[in-house]
Short mmCIF file of C-alpha atoms and ligand atoms in Angstrom, two decimals:
data_model
loop_
_atom_site.label_atom_id
_atom_site.label_comp_id
_atom_site.label_asym_id
_atom_site.label_seq_id
_atom_site.Cartn_x
_atom_site.Cartn_y
_atom_site.Cartn_z
CA MET A 1 72.49 -59.46 -4.43
CA GLN A 2 72.96 -56.69 -7.53
CA GLN A 3 73.01 -53.40 -5.66
CA ASP A 4 71.57 -51.52 -9.07
CA GLN A 5 68.65 -53.58 -9.05
CA LEU A 6 68.00 -53.10 -5.43
CA GLN A 7 68.13 -49.26 -6.20
CA SER A 8 66.06 -49.54 -9.13
CA LEU A 9 63.52 -51.17 -6.81
CA LEU A 10 64.15 -48.71 -4.25
CA ALA A 11 63.84 -45.96 -6.35
CA VAL A 12 59.90 -47.63 -7.53
CA LEU A 13 59.14 -48.32 -4.02
CA ALA A 14 60.18 -44.43 -2.81
CA ASP A 15 56.54 -43.32 -4.00
CA GLY A 16 54.91 -45.04 -1.26
CA GLU A 17 52.44 -46.28 -3.75
CA TYR A 18 51.35 -50.33 -3.95
CA HIS A 19 53.43 -52.10 -7.09
CA SER A 20 52.57 -55.65 -7.62
CA GLY A 21 55.10 -57.98 -7.74
CA SER A 22 54.82 -58.82 -11.64
CA GLU A 23 54.91 -54.90 -12.18
CA LEU A 24 58.32 -54.93 -10.27
CA GLY A 25 59.32 -57.97 -12.01
CA GLU A 26 58.95 -56.10 -15.22
CA LEU A 27 60.45 -52.90 -14.17
CA LEU A 28 63.70 -54.54 -13.11
CA GLY A 29 63.49 -57.49 -15.88
CA VAL A 30 63.74 -59.87 -13.52
CA SER A 31 61.63 -62.85 -12.27
CA ARG A 32 59.12 -62.46 -9.45
CA THR A 33 61.35 -64.92 -7.31
CA ALA A 34 63.97 -62.56 -8.03
CA VAL A 35 61.57 -59.65 -6.92
CA TRP A 36 60.79 -61.07 -4.06
CA LYS A 37 64.68 -61.96 -2.79
CA HIS A 38 65.27 -57.90 -3.40
CA LEU A 39 62.03 -57.41 -1.10
CA GLN A 40 63.61 -59.66 1.57
CA LYS A 41 67.24 -57.82 1.22
CA LEU A 42 65.17 -54.53 1.62
CA ALA A 43 63.90 -55.79 4.90
CA GLU A 44 66.88 -56.96 6.24
CA LEU A 45 68.38 -53.46 5.62
CA GLY A 46 65.60 -52.03 7.96
CA VAL A 47 63.54 -50.66 5.02
CA ALA A 48 59.77 -51.15 6.41
CA LEU A 49 57.69 -52.69 3.82
CA ASP A 50 54.00 -53.16 3.85
CA SER A 51 52.39 -56.17 1.63
CA SER A 52 48.96 -56.76 0.69
CA ARG A 53 47.27 -59.40 -1.19
CA GLY A 54 46.08 -58.33 -4.44
CA ARG A 55 47.89 -54.86 -4.59
CA GLY A 56 51.22 -55.87 -4.03
CA TYR A 57 54.16 -54.09 -1.97
CA ARG A 58 54.51 -50.47 -0.80
CA LEU A 59 56.63 -48.28 1.56
CA PRO A 60 54.34 -47.03 3.73
CA GLY A 61 54.94 -42.89 3.87
CA GLY A 62 57.43 -43.45 1.08
CA MET A 63 61.24 -42.64 1.18
CA GLU A 64 63.62 -39.80 0.23
CA LEU A 65 66.48 -41.27 -1.50
CA LEU A 66 69.70 -39.71 -1.75
CA ALA A 67 70.13 -38.45 -5.37
CA ALA A 68 73.28 -36.67 -6.74
CA GLU A 69 71.04 -34.88 -9.46
CA SER A 70 69.09 -33.39 -6.55
CA ILE A 71 71.95 -32.19 -4.28
CA SER A 72 73.90 -30.79 -6.87
CA ALA A 73 70.92 -28.67 -8.03
CA GLN A 74 70.77 -27.30 -4.63
CA LEU A 75 74.31 -26.28 -4.52
CA PRO A 76 74.80 -22.52 -4.96
CA GLU A 77 75.73 -21.63 -9.00
CA GLY A 78 79.43 -20.25 -9.06
CA GLY A 79 80.46 -22.17 -5.83
CA LEU A 80 83.31 -24.56 -6.14
CA SER A 81 82.52 -27.79 -8.57
CA LEU A 82 82.07 -30.79 -6.53
CA ALA A 83 82.09 -34.33 -7.98
CA LEU A 84 79.38 -35.98 -6.37
CA GLU A 85 79.08 -40.01 -6.20
CA VAL A 86 76.42 -41.38 -4.58
CA LEU A 87 76.65 -45.19 -3.33
CA PRO A 88 73.77 -47.70 -1.95
CA LEU A 89 76.63 -49.27 0.40
CA VAL A 90 80.30 -48.70 1.21
CA ASP A 91 82.45 -49.67 3.89
CA SER A 92 83.23 -46.31 5.16
CA THR A 93 83.05 -42.97 2.70
CA ASN A 94 86.29 -41.78 4.61
CA THR A 95 87.76 -44.86 3.82
CA ARG A 96 87.04 -44.90 0.04
CA LEU A 97 88.11 -41.54 -0.43
CA MET A 98 91.52 -41.97 1.75
CA ALA A 99 92.17 -45.02 -0.34
CA ASN A 100 92.10 -42.98 -3.47
CA ALA A 101 93.16 -39.81 -2.06
CA GLU A 102 95.96 -39.45 -4.86
CA GLN A 103 93.88 -40.15 -7.79
CA LEU A 104 90.77 -38.21 -7.09
CA PRO A 105 90.32 -34.49 -7.74
CA ALA A 106 90.13 -32.03 -4.70
CA GLY A 107 86.32 -31.53 -4.52
CA ALA A 108 85.55 -35.45 -4.69
CA VAL A 109 82.55 -36.33 -2.60
CA CYS A 110 81.38 -39.83 -1.48
CA ILE A 111 77.87 -40.22 -0.03
CA ALA A 112 76.40 -43.26 0.68
CA GLU A 113 72.72 -44.74 1.81
CA GLN A 114 74.46 -47.46 4.44
CA GLN A 115 77.96 -47.97 5.77
CA SER A 116 79.11 -51.66 6.72
CA ALA A 117 81.96 -49.97 8.51
CA GLY A 118 81.65 -46.52 9.45
CA ARG A 119 84.33 -45.20 11.53
CA GLY A 120 84.20 -42.53 14.28
CA ARG A 121 86.75 -40.75 16.41
CA ARG A 122 88.94 -42.71 18.69
CA GLY A 123 88.35 -45.89 17.17
CA ARG A 124 84.80 -46.00 17.44
CA THR A 125 82.10 -47.62 15.16
CA TRP A 126 79.71 -45.32 13.31
CA VAL A 127 76.32 -46.57 13.44
CA SER A 128 75.42 -46.50 9.63
CA PRO A 129 71.60 -47.83 8.86
CA PHE A 130 70.43 -47.99 5.46
CA ALA A 131 68.69 -44.95 3.89
CA ARG A 132 68.02 -43.31 7.60
CA ASN A 133 71.11 -40.71 7.94
CA LEU A 134 73.67 -38.57 6.05
CA TYR A 135 76.84 -40.19 5.58
CA PHE A 136 79.11 -38.57 3.46
CA SER A 137 83.03 -37.53 3.04
CA MET A 138 84.77 -34.59 0.93
CA LEU A 139 88.24 -34.51 -0.04
CA TRP A 140 90.49 -31.63 -0.11
CA ARG A 141 94.00 -30.84 -0.90
CA PHE A 142 96.44 -28.36 0.95
CA ASP A 143 99.57 -27.30 0.04
CA GLY A 144 100.83 -25.31 2.82
CA GLY A 145 101.22 -28.83 4.93
CA ALA A 146 99.17 -29.65 7.81
CA ALA A 147 99.99 -26.37 9.79
CA GLU A 148 97.43 -24.45 7.33
CA LEU A 149 94.58 -27.19 8.85
CA GLU A 150 94.60 -25.79 12.35
CA GLY A 151 91.12 -25.47 14.02
CA LEU A 152 89.73 -26.61 10.41
CA SER A 153 87.85 -29.49 12.21
CA LEU A 154 86.24 -27.08 14.66
CA ALA A 155 85.34 -24.88 11.62
CA VAL A 156 83.53 -27.81 10.29
CA GLY A 157 81.60 -28.33 13.08
CA VAL A 158 80.28 -24.44 12.82
CA CYS A 159 79.16 -25.53 9.24
CA ILE A 160 77.00 -28.25 10.30
CA ALA A 161 75.58 -26.67 13.20
CA GLU A 162 74.43 -23.29 10.48
CA THR A 163 73.35 -25.84 7.95
CA LEU A 164 70.76 -27.24 10.50
CA GLU A 165 70.06 -24.01 12.14
CA SER A 166 69.38 -22.58 8.47
CA PHE A 167 66.60 -25.50 8.50
CA GLY A 168 64.93 -23.54 11.78
CA LEU A 169 66.69 -26.43 14.69
CA THR A 170 67.97 -24.59 17.37
CA GLY A 171 70.11 -25.63 20.83
CA ILE A 172 72.78 -27.19 18.89
CA THR A 173 76.09 -26.99 20.60
CA LEU A 174 80.06 -27.67 19.61
CA LYS A 175 81.84 -30.48 21.92
CA TRP A 176 85.34 -29.60 21.43
CA PRO A 177 86.90 -30.33 19.32
CA ASN A 178 84.10 -31.13 16.72
CA ASP A 179 81.01 -33.12 18.35
CA VAL A 180 77.67 -31.49 17.38
CA LEU A 181 75.12 -31.89 20.29
CA VAL A 182 71.78 -31.33 21.12
CA GLU A 183 71.08 -31.08 25.07
CA ASN A 184 74.36 -32.88 25.22
CA LYS A 185 73.09 -35.83 22.98
CA LYS A 186 74.97 -36.62 19.95
CA LEU A 187 73.59 -35.11 16.48
CA ALA A 188 76.52 -35.36 14.05
CA GLY A 189 80.29 -36.28 14.17
CA ILE A 190 83.07 -35.06 12.13
CA LEU A 191 86.31 -37.23 11.34
CA LEU A 192 88.98 -35.55 9.78
CA GLU A 193 91.79 -37.68 8.09
CA MET A 194 95.02 -36.79 6.41
CA SER A 195 97.41 -38.29 4.35
CA GLY A 196 100.48 -37.10 1.81
CA ASP A 197 103.15 -34.80 3.32
CA PRO A 198 102.43 -33.12 6.47
CA ALA A 199 104.98 -30.44 5.45
CA GLY A 200 103.76 -29.83 1.83
CA THR A 201 100.98 -31.27 0.13
CA CYS A 202 98.31 -33.10 1.73
CA HIS A 203 95.04 -34.83 1.24
CA LEU A 204 92.31 -34.12 4.10
CA VAL A 205 89.41 -36.16 3.80
CA ILE A 206 86.57 -34.58 5.87
CA GLY A 207 83.91 -37.12 7.02
CA VAL A 208 80.56 -36.09 8.29
CA GLY A 209 77.73 -38.35 9.76
CA ILE A 210 74.41 -36.78 10.78
CA ASN A 211 71.78 -38.75 12.37
CA VAL A 212 68.82 -37.97 10.41
CA GLU A 213 66.09 -40.50 11.31
CA MET A 214 68.04 -43.11 13.46
CA SER A 215 66.12 -46.71 13.36
CA LEU A 216 65.60 -47.63 16.64
CA ALA A 217 67.05 -51.14 15.98
CA ALA A 218 70.53 -50.14 14.79
CA ALA A 219 70.52 -47.32 17.73
CA THR A 220 70.75 -50.12 19.92
CA GLY A 221 74.38 -50.19 18.59
CA ILE A 222 75.14 -46.60 19.61
CA ASP A 223 77.54 -46.54 22.90
CA GLN A 224 76.57 -42.75 23.38
CA PRO A 225 73.35 -40.59 23.94
CA TRP A 226 71.97 -39.49 20.66
CA VAL A 227 69.38 -37.62 18.94
CA ASP A 228 68.31 -36.92 15.57
CA VAL A 229 67.20 -34.23 12.72
CA ALA A 230 63.58 -35.86 12.59
CA SER A 231 62.64 -35.95 16.37
CA LEU A 232 64.21 -32.74 16.97
CA ALA A 233 62.11 -31.17 14.05
CA ARG A 234 58.74 -32.64 15.48
CA VAL A 235 59.69 -31.17 18.74
CA GLN A 236 60.86 -27.99 17.64
CA GLY A 237 57.97 -27.37 15.37
CA CYS A 238 59.93 -27.57 12.16
CA GLU A 239 59.10 -28.92 8.90
CA ARG A 240 60.49 -32.43 7.90
CA VAL A 241 64.16 -32.10 6.96
CA SER A 242 65.12 -33.47 3.39
CA ARG A 243 68.74 -35.76 3.40
CA ASN A 244 69.24 -34.27 0.34
CA ALA A 245 68.85 -30.52 1.05
CA LEU A 246 70.60 -31.38 4.26
CA CYS A 247 73.30 -32.59 2.29
CA ALA A 248 73.76 -30.04 -0.32
CA GLY A 249 73.73 -27.26 2.83
CA VAL A 250 76.71 -28.94 4.59
CA LEU A 251 78.70 -29.21 0.99
CA ALA A 252 77.87 -26.08 0.18
CA ARG A 253 79.07 -24.62 3.58
CA LEU A 254 82.17 -26.91 3.18
CA ALA A 255 83.30 -25.73 -0.13
CA ALA A 256 83.17 -21.96 0.89
CA LEU A 257 85.09 -22.92 4.25
CA LEU A 258 87.93 -24.93 2.18
CA GLU A 259 88.37 -22.44 -0.60
CA ASP A 260 89.10 -19.51 1.94
CA TYR A 261 90.41 -21.65 4.66
CA PRO A 262 94.11 -21.30 3.78
CA GLU A 263 94.03 -17.34 4.06
CA GLN A 264 91.61 -17.27 6.43
CA GLY A 265 92.54 -19.79 9.01
CA PHE A 266 90.25 -20.21 12.26
CA ALA A 267 90.66 -16.95 13.53
CA ASP A 268 87.39 -15.77 11.73
CA TRP A 269 85.57 -18.88 12.94
CA ARG A 270 86.11 -18.68 16.20
CA GLU A 271 83.33 -16.17 17.32
CA ARG A 272 80.73 -18.85 15.50
CA TRP A 273 82.11 -21.78 17.39
CA MET A 274 82.14 -19.87 21.09
CA MET A 275 78.64 -18.61 20.27
CA ARG A 276 77.81 -22.57 20.20
CA ALA A 277 80.28 -24.11 22.87
CA ALA A 278 78.87 -26.78 24.77
CA PHE A 279 80.17 -26.44 28.78
CA LEU A 280 81.37 -23.05 28.49
CA GLY A 281 82.24 -21.74 31.91
CA ALA A 282 81.20 -25.12 33.46
CA PRO A 283 83.64 -27.43 35.02
CA VAL A 284 84.90 -30.36 32.55
CA ARG A 285 87.34 -33.16 32.82
CA LEU A 286 89.74 -33.59 29.81
CA ILE A 287 90.96 -37.00 29.48
CA THR A 288 94.17 -38.25 27.25
CA ALA A 289 95.70 -41.09 27.08
CA THR A 290 98.10 -40.12 29.63
CA GLN A 291 96.45 -37.72 31.78
CA GLU A 292 93.03 -36.08 33.41
CA THR A 293 92.88 -32.79 33.53
CA LEU A 294 89.78 -30.87 36.01
CA GLY A 295 88.85 -27.01 35.05
CA THR A 296 86.52 -24.65 33.44
CA LEU A 297 85.85 -24.63 30.12
CA THR A 298 86.90 -21.07 29.27
CA GLY A 299 86.76 -21.55 25.23
CA VAL A 300 89.01 -22.00 22.25
CA ASP A 301 91.94 -20.01 21.21
CA LYS A 302 92.49 -18.48 17.81
CA SER A 303 94.01 -21.41 16.73
CA GLY A 304 91.03 -23.76 17.93
CA ALA A 305 93.34 -24.85 20.72
CA LEU A 306 90.85 -25.82 24.10
CA VAL A 307 91.77 -23.53 26.76
CA LEU A 308 90.79 -24.50 30.64
CA SER A 309 91.33 -22.66 33.73
CA THR A 310 92.93 -25.30 35.93
CA ALA A 311 94.15 -25.32 39.61
CA ALA A 312 97.55 -24.81 37.62
CA GLY A 313 96.58 -21.94 35.79
CA GLU A 314 95.28 -21.46 32.08
CA GLN A 315 96.43 -24.64 30.18
CA LEU A 316 95.95 -25.62 26.40
CA PHE A 317 95.28 -28.54 24.58
CA TYR A 318 95.62 -29.09 20.81
CA GLY A 319 93.17 -32.25 19.64
CA GLY A 320 94.46 -35.50 19.46
CA GLU A 321 92.59 -38.32 20.86
CA VAL A 322 91.29 -36.70 23.50
CA SER A 323 87.76 -36.66 25.66
CA LEU A 324 85.87 -34.14 26.95
CA ARG A 325 82.99 -34.72 29.74
CA PRO A 326 81.03 -32.19 32.03
CA GLU A 327 82.23 -32.91 35.54
CA SER A 328 79.58 -32.83 38.10
C1 BTN B 1 82.69 -39.25 15.70
O1 BTN B 1 82.92 -40.03 16.31
O2 BTN B 1 81.85 -38.28 16.10
C2 BTN B 1 82.96 -39.02 14.00
C3 BTN B 1 81.86 -39.57 13.10
C4 BTN B 1 82.12 -39.33 12.06
C5 BTN B 1 81.46 -40.59 10.86
C6 BTN B 1 81.33 -40.17 9.54
S1 BTN B 1 80.03 -41.17 8.82
C7 BTN B 1 80.63 -40.43 7.17
C8 BTN B 1 82.18 -40.81 7.38
N1 BTN B 1 82.81 -42.22 7.04
C9 BTN B 1 83.01 -42.85 8.25
O3 BTN B 1 83.21 -43.61 8.08
N2 BTN B 1 82.89 -41.80 9.59
C10 BTN B 1 82.79 -40.58 8.83
#
């Protein structure tokens, strides 16, 4: 099935109006049978179509598709220049940028309507249904090696939280190192991956997944409590949040963060992370591959390390494959 035809079909249906099979066929230059097959494909992707005898097909309520032009137009002028690519389908936006990290320019961004193999932290799958949420990755390059990146993943969490707050959403917390939560339910996740020379020039891919309007059918595959932007906006009386605007907001903040990070480091972000810290002052259990530690979460230090007050005194944890849970 041709992706560009599917995309063109969606672009027409996105207005929420009825379009007859023959009109769609003419627009795409394909037969009515081909149109019907594409419509079937859209239904399989979870796009809820309405059909009416004599009137044709429509997408009730319309749909906002991701568009590079719309996102670029909402980026601040004079900011870093980003090379945006919007794809209908990819295995994983992180995988795509990691595979091409040597050739692509810093500031390359891959955004997808759907991921067939979206990846989360600790080997998890990131559930990525079509045209519902945001899945994107940005490539960056650092010359000072991995040491320059200390605490960066926490600062990325701050960028996402601040963007969501700029749309009026409240109650967003950050769970160390970088889960974005509301009432302990996952709203967004961050996956940082690195290649190159850890002591010299390294390529960094920052992957961001934000649940915007998760489909209930797809959500059956999520193995943790979750929440999405659309339901929060409804409950909190905020306006509907545009995916293109949300994407532009996060990208603009990420670009500013990355530009300054080698000089600035985490110290300047610490306060903004701490003011949103989940479980601050509460008993928690930190689980690594080899041990479990109980303690009270007292915050993060200036490098972004987690600080726990334990029976054996203050202990610092520096990331890796760890999981943090409230201890009740
Ligand atoms: C987490 O487990 O919290 C991290 C989730 C990261 C998901 C995003 S979606 C875009 C990018 N591509 C991926 O395959 N993963 C990240």
